[in-house]
Tab-separated table of C-alpha atoms in Angstrom:
chain	number	residue	atom	x	y	z
A	1	MET	CA	-86.871	-43.905	63.121
A	2	ASN	CA	-88.935	-40.723	62.672
A	3	LYS	CA	-87.828	-37.396	61.443
A	4	SER	CA	-86.640	-35.984	64.735
A	5	PHE	CA	-84.607	-39.171	65.514
A	6	ASN	CA	-82.527	-39.816	62.258
A	7	ARG	CA	-81.443	-37.746	59.399
A	8	PRO	CA	-78.649	-38.295	57.046
A	9	VAL	CA	-75.104	-37.064	57.616
A	10	GLY	CA	-74.088	-34.377	55.293
A	11	LYS	CA	-71.389	-35.431	52.811
A	12	PRO	CA	-68.304	-33.376	52.748
A	13	LYS	CA	-67.831	-31.379	49.505
A	14	PRO	CA	-65.440	-33.434	47.293
A	15	LEU	CA	-62.109	-32.197	46.261
A	16	PRO	CA	-61.947	-30.960	42.690
A	17	GLN	CA	-60.558	-33.757	40.472
A	18	LYS	CA	-58.842	-33.631	37.183
A	19	LYS	CA	-61.441	-34.820	34.588
A	20	ILE	CA	-60.525	-37.544	32.349
A	21	ASN	CA	-61.064	-36.657	28.618
A	22	ALA	CA	-62.812	-39.675	26.807
A	23	GLU	CA	-60.735	-39.176	23.713
A	24	ASN	CA	-57.509	-39.998	25.905
A	25	ASN	CA	-59.280	-42.760	27.583
A	26	PRO	CA	-60.494	-45.093	25.153
A	27	VAL	CA	-61.359	-48.070	27.535
A	28	GLN	CA	-64.719	-46.360	28.710
A	29	SER	CA	-65.711	-49.416	30.859
A	30	GLU	CA	-62.680	-49.113	33.077
A	31	GLN	CA	-63.897	-45.892	34.438
A	32	VAL	CA	-65.563	-45.728	37.811
A	33	ASN	CA	-68.661	-47.755	37.881
A	34	ASP	CA	-71.209	-49.374	40.235
A	35	ASP	CA	-69.079	-52.567	40.231
A	36	LEU	CA	-65.526	-51.244	40.950
A	37	ILE	CA	-63.749	-51.345	44.216
A	38	TYR	CA	-60.279	-50.076	45.231
A	39	GLY	CA	-57.925	-49.655	47.908
A	40	ARG	CA	-55.823	-52.259	49.499
A	41	HIS	CA	-57.977	-53.195	52.436
A	42	SER	CA	-61.165	-53.566	50.389
A	43	VAL	CA	-59.668	-55.607	47.489
A	44	LEU	CA	-57.537	-57.727	49.925
A	45	ALA	CA	-60.829	-58.653	51.736
A	46	ALA	CA	-62.345	-59.583	48.673
A	47	LEU	CA	-59.504	-61.820	47.552
A	48	GLU	CA	-59.243	-63.328	50.922
A	49	ASN	CA	-62.715	-64.376	50.999
A	50	GLU	CA	-62.726	-65.639	47.498
A	51	HIS	CA	-65.321	-63.153	46.311
A	52	GLN	CA	-65.932	-63.370	42.571
A	53	LEU	CA	-63.762	-61.002	40.609
A	54	ASN	CA	-64.094	-60.309	36.926
A	55	ARG	CA	-60.799	-58.144	36.596
A	56	LEU	CA	-58.041	-56.514	38.668
A	57	TRP	CA	-55.778	-53.787	37.841
A	58	VAL	CA	-52.536	-53.632	40.112
A	59	ILE	CA	-49.294	-51.912	40.022
A	60	PRO	CA	-46.151	-54.351	39.509
A	61	ARG	CA	-44.631	-53.627	43.085
A	62	LEU	CA	-48.076	-54.661	44.699
A	63	ARG	CA	-48.589	-57.663	42.424
A	64	HIS	CA	-45.413	-59.168	44.001
A	65	ASP	CA	-46.277	-58.245	47.472
A	66	PRO	CA	-46.518	-61.553	49.433
A	67	ARG	CA	-49.801	-60.288	50.915
A	68	PHE	CA	-51.128	-60.141	47.344
A	69	HIS	CA	-49.198	-62.533	45.115
A	70	GLY	CA	-50.803	-65.888	45.982
A	71	LEU	CA	-54.216	-64.323	46.218
A	72	LEU	CA	-54.051	-62.782	42.764
A	73	VAL	CA	-52.663	-66.331	41.273
A	74	GLN	CA	-55.727	-67.793	42.839
A	75	ALA	CA	-58.159	-65.137	41.487
A	76	LYS	CA	-56.611	-65.504	37.969
A	77	GLU	CA	-57.110	-69.463	38.160
A	78	ASN	CA	-60.801	-68.513	39.156
A	79	GLY	CA	-61.165	-66.853	35.984
A	80	ALA	CA	-60.260	-63.108	36.846
A	81	VAL	CA	-58.286	-60.978	34.302
A	82	ILE	CA	-55.229	-59.590	35.989
A	83	ASP	CA	-53.863	-56.296	34.590
A	84	GLU	CA	-50.540	-54.908	35.538
A	85	VAL	CA	-50.830	-51.025	35.291
A	86	ASP	CA	-49.125	-47.840	36.536
A	87	ASP	CA	-50.235	-45.536	38.949
A	88	LEU	CA	-51.295	-42.915	36.284
A	89	ARG	CA	-53.543	-45.789	34.768
A	90	LEU	CA	-55.075	-46.736	37.905
A	91	SER	CA	-55.906	-43.024	38.488
A	92	GLN	CA	-57.740	-42.811	35.301
A	93	ILE	CA	-59.465	-46.077	35.924
A	94	THR	CA	-60.657	-44.774	39.440
A	95	GLN	CA	-61.021	-41.047	38.357
A	96	GLY	CA	-58.514	-40.011	40.715
A	97	ALA	CA	-59.516	-41.730	43.860
A	98	ASN	CA	-57.062	-43.022	46.413
A	99	HIS	CA	-56.612	-46.499	44.773
A	100	GLN	CA	-53.614	-47.579	46.848
A	101	GLY	CA	-52.157	-49.275	43.937
A	102	ILE	CA	-55.059	-51.816	43.229
A	103	ALA	CA	-58.427	-51.945	41.899
A	104	ALA	CA	-60.920	-54.668	40.999
A	105	GLN	CA	-64.272	-55.166	39.275
A	106	ILE	CA	-66.585	-57.080	41.164
A	107	SER	CA	-69.368	-59.508	40.325
A	108	PRO	CA	-72.963	-58.545	41.730
A	109	TYR	CA	-73.298	-59.174	45.427
A	110	ALA	CA	-74.958	-62.529	46.309
A	111	TYR	CA	-77.888	-62.077	48.859
A	112	LEU	CA	-78.967	-64.727	51.209
A	113	GLU	CA	-82.614	-65.858	51.381
A	114	LEU	CA	-84.179	-64.572	54.669
A	115	MET	CA	-85.013	-68.168	55.764
A	116	ASP	CA	-81.364	-69.069	55.157
A	117	LEU	CA	-80.036	-66.016	56.957
A	118	ILE	CA	-82.258	-67.024	60.055
A	119	GLU	CA	-80.906	-70.615	59.956
A	120	ARG	CA	-77.320	-69.564	59.747
A	121	SER	CA	-77.844	-67.000	62.583
A	122	LYS	CA	-79.285	-69.548	65.001
A	123	SER	CA	-76.426	-72.094	63.956
A	124	GLN	CA	-73.850	-69.188	64.891
A	125	SER	CA	-75.597	-68.076	68.273
A	126	ASP	CA	-78.198	-69.241	70.963
A	127	SER	CA	-79.293	-65.430	71.044
A	128	PRO	CA	-78.578	-64.160	67.642
A	129	VAL	CA	-78.850	-60.382	66.703
A	130	LEU	CA	-80.240	-59.211	63.510
A	131	VAL	CA	-80.269	-55.624	61.935
A	132	ILE	CA	-83.341	-54.950	59.780
A	133	LEU	CA	-83.241	-51.766	57.885
A	134	ASP	CA	-86.352	-49.930	56.684
A	135	GLY	CA	-85.428	-47.902	53.486
A	136	ILE	CA	-81.943	-46.621	53.956
A	137	THR	CA	-81.243	-44.969	50.562
A	138	ASP	CA	-77.667	-43.456	51.248
A	139	PRO	CA	-74.943	-45.897	50.418
A	140	GLN	CA	-72.616	-44.385	52.722
A	141	ASN	CA	-75.047	-44.855	55.646
A	142	LEU	CA	-75.486	-48.489	54.622
A	143	GLY	CA	-71.789	-48.985	54.478
A	144	SER	CA	-71.247	-47.611	57.810
A	145	ILE	CA	-74.074	-49.648	59.302
A	146	ILE	CA	-72.610	-52.933	57.850
A	147	ARG	CA	-69.156	-52.233	59.287
A	148	THR	CA	-70.497	-51.562	62.779
A	149	THR	CA	-73.036	-54.450	62.626
A	150	GLU	CA	-70.225	-56.840	61.890
A	151	ALA	CA	-68.007	-55.197	64.407
A	152	MET	CA	-70.504	-55.649	67.345
A	153	GLY	CA	-70.836	-59.362	66.631
A	154	ALA	CA	-74.519	-59.425	65.008
A	155	GLN	CA	-75.145	-62.249	62.819
A	156	GLY	CA	-76.634	-60.571	59.830
A	157	LEU	CA	-78.689	-57.753	58.053
A	158	VAL	CA	-81.926	-57.538	56.327
A	159	ILE	CA	-82.673	-54.820	53.839
A	160	PRO	CA	-85.837	-54.268	51.559
A	161	GLN	CA	-85.644	-54.519	47.956
A	162	ARG	CA	-87.758	-51.428	47.148
A	163	ARG	CA	-87.050	-47.793	47.908
A	164	ALA	CA	-83.726	-48.886	49.371
A	165	VAL	CA	-80.034	-48.834	48.262
A	166	GLY	CA	-78.731	-52.253	47.707
A	167	ILE	CA	-74.913	-53.419	48.197
A	168	THR	CA	-73.165	-51.512	45.654
A	169	SER	CA	-69.251	-51.028	45.300
A	170	THR	CA	-69.561	-47.730	47.278
A	171	VAL	CA	-71.257	-49.706	50.097
A	172	MET	CA	-68.594	-52.257	49.798
A	173	LYS	CA	-65.857	-49.819	50.010
A	174	VAL	CA	-67.371	-47.861	53.103
A	175	SER	CA	-67.843	-51.295	54.896
A	176	ALA	CA	-64.009	-51.759	54.540
A	177	GLY	CA	-64.119	-55.645	54.283
A	178	ALA	CA	-66.988	-56.284	56.704
A	179	LEU	CA	-69.326	-57.601	53.943
A	180	GLU	CA	-67.010	-60.528	53.613
A	181	HIS	CA	-68.099	-61.543	57.297
A	182	LEU	CA	-71.608	-60.448	57.621
A	183	PRO	CA	-74.551	-62.032	55.422
A	184	VAL	CA	-77.137	-59.743	53.939
A	185	ALA	CA	-80.703	-61.094	52.862
A	186	ARG	CA	-82.788	-58.692	50.589
A	187	VAL	CA	-86.518	-59.172	50.903
A	188	VAL	CA	-89.348	-57.985	48.734
A	189	ASN	CA	-92.004	-57.562	51.347
A	190	LEU	CA	-90.372	-56.039	54.544
A	191	SER	CA	-93.607	-56.376	56.714
A	192	ARG	CA	-93.822	-60.197	55.704
A	193	ALA	CA	-90.244	-60.640	56.774
A	194	LEU	CA	-90.773	-58.897	60.055
A	195	GLU	CA	-93.574	-61.503	60.743
A	196	ASP	CA	-91.364	-64.477	59.376
A	197	LEU	CA	-88.571	-63.171	61.839
A	198	LYS	CA	-91.236	-63.172	64.728
A	199	LYS	CA	-92.478	-66.577	63.761
A	200	ALA	CA	-88.763	-67.684	64.103
A	201	GLY	CA	-88.598	-66.378	67.546
A	202	PHE	CA	-87.106	-63.087	67.048
A	203	TRP	CA	-88.263	-60.308	69.291
A	204	LEU	CA	-88.327	-57.109	67.242
A	205	TYR	CA	-87.286	-53.719	68.491
A	206	GLY	CA	-88.067	-50.688	66.642
A	207	THR	CA	-85.836	-47.629	67.160
A	208	SER	CA	-88.010	-44.505	67.293
A	209	ALA	CA	-88.098	-40.931	68.935
A	210	GLY	CA	-90.822	-40.276	71.377
A	211	LYS	CA	-92.248	-41.470	74.614
A	212	ASN	CA	-90.774	-44.886	74.393
A	213	GLN	CA	-88.521	-47.038	76.648
A	214	TYR	CA	-84.945	-45.966	76.651
A	215	LEU	CA	-82.320	-48.483	75.397
A	216	GLN	CA	-80.784	-49.110	78.834
A	217	GLN	CA	-84.267	-49.955	80.088
A	218	ILE	CA	-84.766	-53.076	77.694
A	219	ASP	CA	-83.442	-56.362	78.686
A	220	PHE	CA	-81.957	-57.729	75.152
A	221	LYS	CA	-82.115	-61.329	75.649
A	222	GLY	CA	-82.837	-64.040	73.351
A	223	SER	CA	-83.038	-63.709	69.577
A	224	VAL	CA	-83.224	-59.881	68.782
A	225	GLY	CA	-84.086	-58.114	65.732
A	226	LEU	CA	-83.108	-54.105	65.906
A	227	VAL	CA	-85.327	-52.350	63.163
A	228	ILE	CA	-83.882	-49.028	62.067
A	229	GLY	CA	-85.826	-46.356	60.261
A	230	SER	CA	-84.660	-44.381	57.101
A	231	GLU	CA	-82.359	-41.386	57.123
A	232	GLY	CA	-85.348	-38.905	56.516
A	233	GLU	CA	-88.704	-40.462	57.508
A	234	GLY	CA	-87.858	-42.881	59.988
A	235	LEU	CA	-89.903	-46.166	60.540
A	236	ASN	CA	-92.817	-46.720	58.010
A	237	LEU	CA	-96.053	-46.956	59.829
A	238	LEU	CA	-96.671	-50.486	58.783
A	239	THR	CA	-93.190	-51.444	59.870
A	240	GLU	CA	-93.626	-49.684	63.248
A	241	ARG	CA	-96.812	-51.634	63.921
A	242	SER	CA	-95.153	-54.905	63.104
A	243	CYS	CA	-92.285	-54.139	65.891
A	244	ASP	CA	-92.874	-55.832	69.292
A	245	GLN	CA	-91.468	-52.801	71.028
A	246	LEU	CA	-90.312	-49.332	70.247
A	247	VAL	CA	-87.249	-47.973	71.928
A	248	SER	CA	-85.551	-44.602	72.074
A	249	ILE	CA	-82.037	-43.337	72.609
A	250	PRO	CA	-81.794	-41.043	75.406
A	251	GLN	CA	-80.210	-37.552	74.636
A	252	SER	CA	-79.276	-34.632	76.712
A	253	GLY	CA	-77.814	-32.284	74.283
A	254	LYS	CA	-79.417	-29.672	71.806
A	255	THR	CA	-78.913	-31.876	68.838
A	256	PRO	CA	-82.474	-32.824	67.557
A	257	SER	CA	-81.491	-35.751	65.757
A	258	LEU	CA	-79.369	-38.758	64.951
A	259	ASN	CA	-77.841	-40.337	61.851
A	260	ALA	CA	-79.201	-43.794	60.944
A	261	SER	CA	-75.716	-45.279	61.055
A	262	ILE	CA	-75.057	-43.639	64.333
A	263	ALA	CA	-78.326	-44.552	65.929
A	264	THR	CA	-77.466	-48.268	64.736
A	265	ALA	CA	-74.178	-48.219	66.340
A	266	ILE	CA	-75.424	-46.911	69.730
A	267	THR	CA	-78.322	-49.351	69.828
A	268	LEU	CA	-75.978	-52.324	68.864
A	269	TYR	CA	-73.397	-51.374	71.441
A	270	GLU	CA	-76.126	-51.389	74.154
A	271	VAL	CA	-77.150	-55.019	73.200
A	272	TYR	CA	-73.219	-55.806	73.225
A	273	ARG	CA	-72.728	-54.081	76.555
A	274	GLN	CA	-75.603	-56.008	78.242
A	275	ARG	CA	-74.535	-59.249	76.955
A	276	HIS	CA	-70.747	-58.738	77.665
A	277	ILE	CA	-70.833	-56.799	80.897
A	278	ASP	CA	-69.062	-59.320	82.963
A	279	LYS	CA	-66.103	-59.404	80.498
A	280	LEU	CA	-66.056	-55.694	80.359
A	281	HIS	CA	-65.536	-55.421	84.259
A	282	ILE	CA	-62.985	-58.091	84.160
A	283	SER	CA	-61.025	-56.094	81.435
A	284	GLU	CA	-61.615	-52.719	83.663
A	285	ASN	CA	-60.174	-54.476	86.674
A	286	ARG	CA	-56.969	-55.853	85.131
């Protein structure tokens, strides 16, 4: 997307938190880092989907909760270290975040190879939808995009390795468990990946402002790849040229631009609407 179409949402100013004195917190490795997730929903999703976890911290009450007990036993059998701690210790580990009684140290995310993602998507649907991101650098945006992509029934996500954020603990937290159900491929050369997708039968739609066809004028049939640009610069020129067609989101208000995650949500919903229009009408008439 270009500058006028897609800008990052400003982050709210964080509330002041009590700083942890290193002298009173000898286990430095337990402070918030890039491989820590917390909160019941995020950790429960990781446990249920047998995500590789190195260590878990949990309050006694939650450890014996029926929703968690069996999963924690299984995680321990798979090699995870389970530490029973109190709320204060968890607050120290997460630096005052809303941990909800549990936190976990995760192993690095396992990306799929692009060809494996293509094969998997086609095995799941006769008309698969993949979202391809061109340089998203904000983990909050990426997490939101992942959550929406999974919710709208798309089969996967493709992200570049360079000049873009990868799957971090922040992304996992924002995606609220969606990553456990949505495969992600990370590619070295995005342009080459787009060509591979076209050879595999995907028609690539690049989202961009300008005098392009509007979303509702496009018939999203067959295998579809939705290419979304970065928060500030939009689609790279080379990426734009690799797309089969450029599309725009119609706007009637005075706001000059849309955030990457919002633009992705609107575009995905239009694909969903077209493919489920009959079901939507049936629901409305009940």
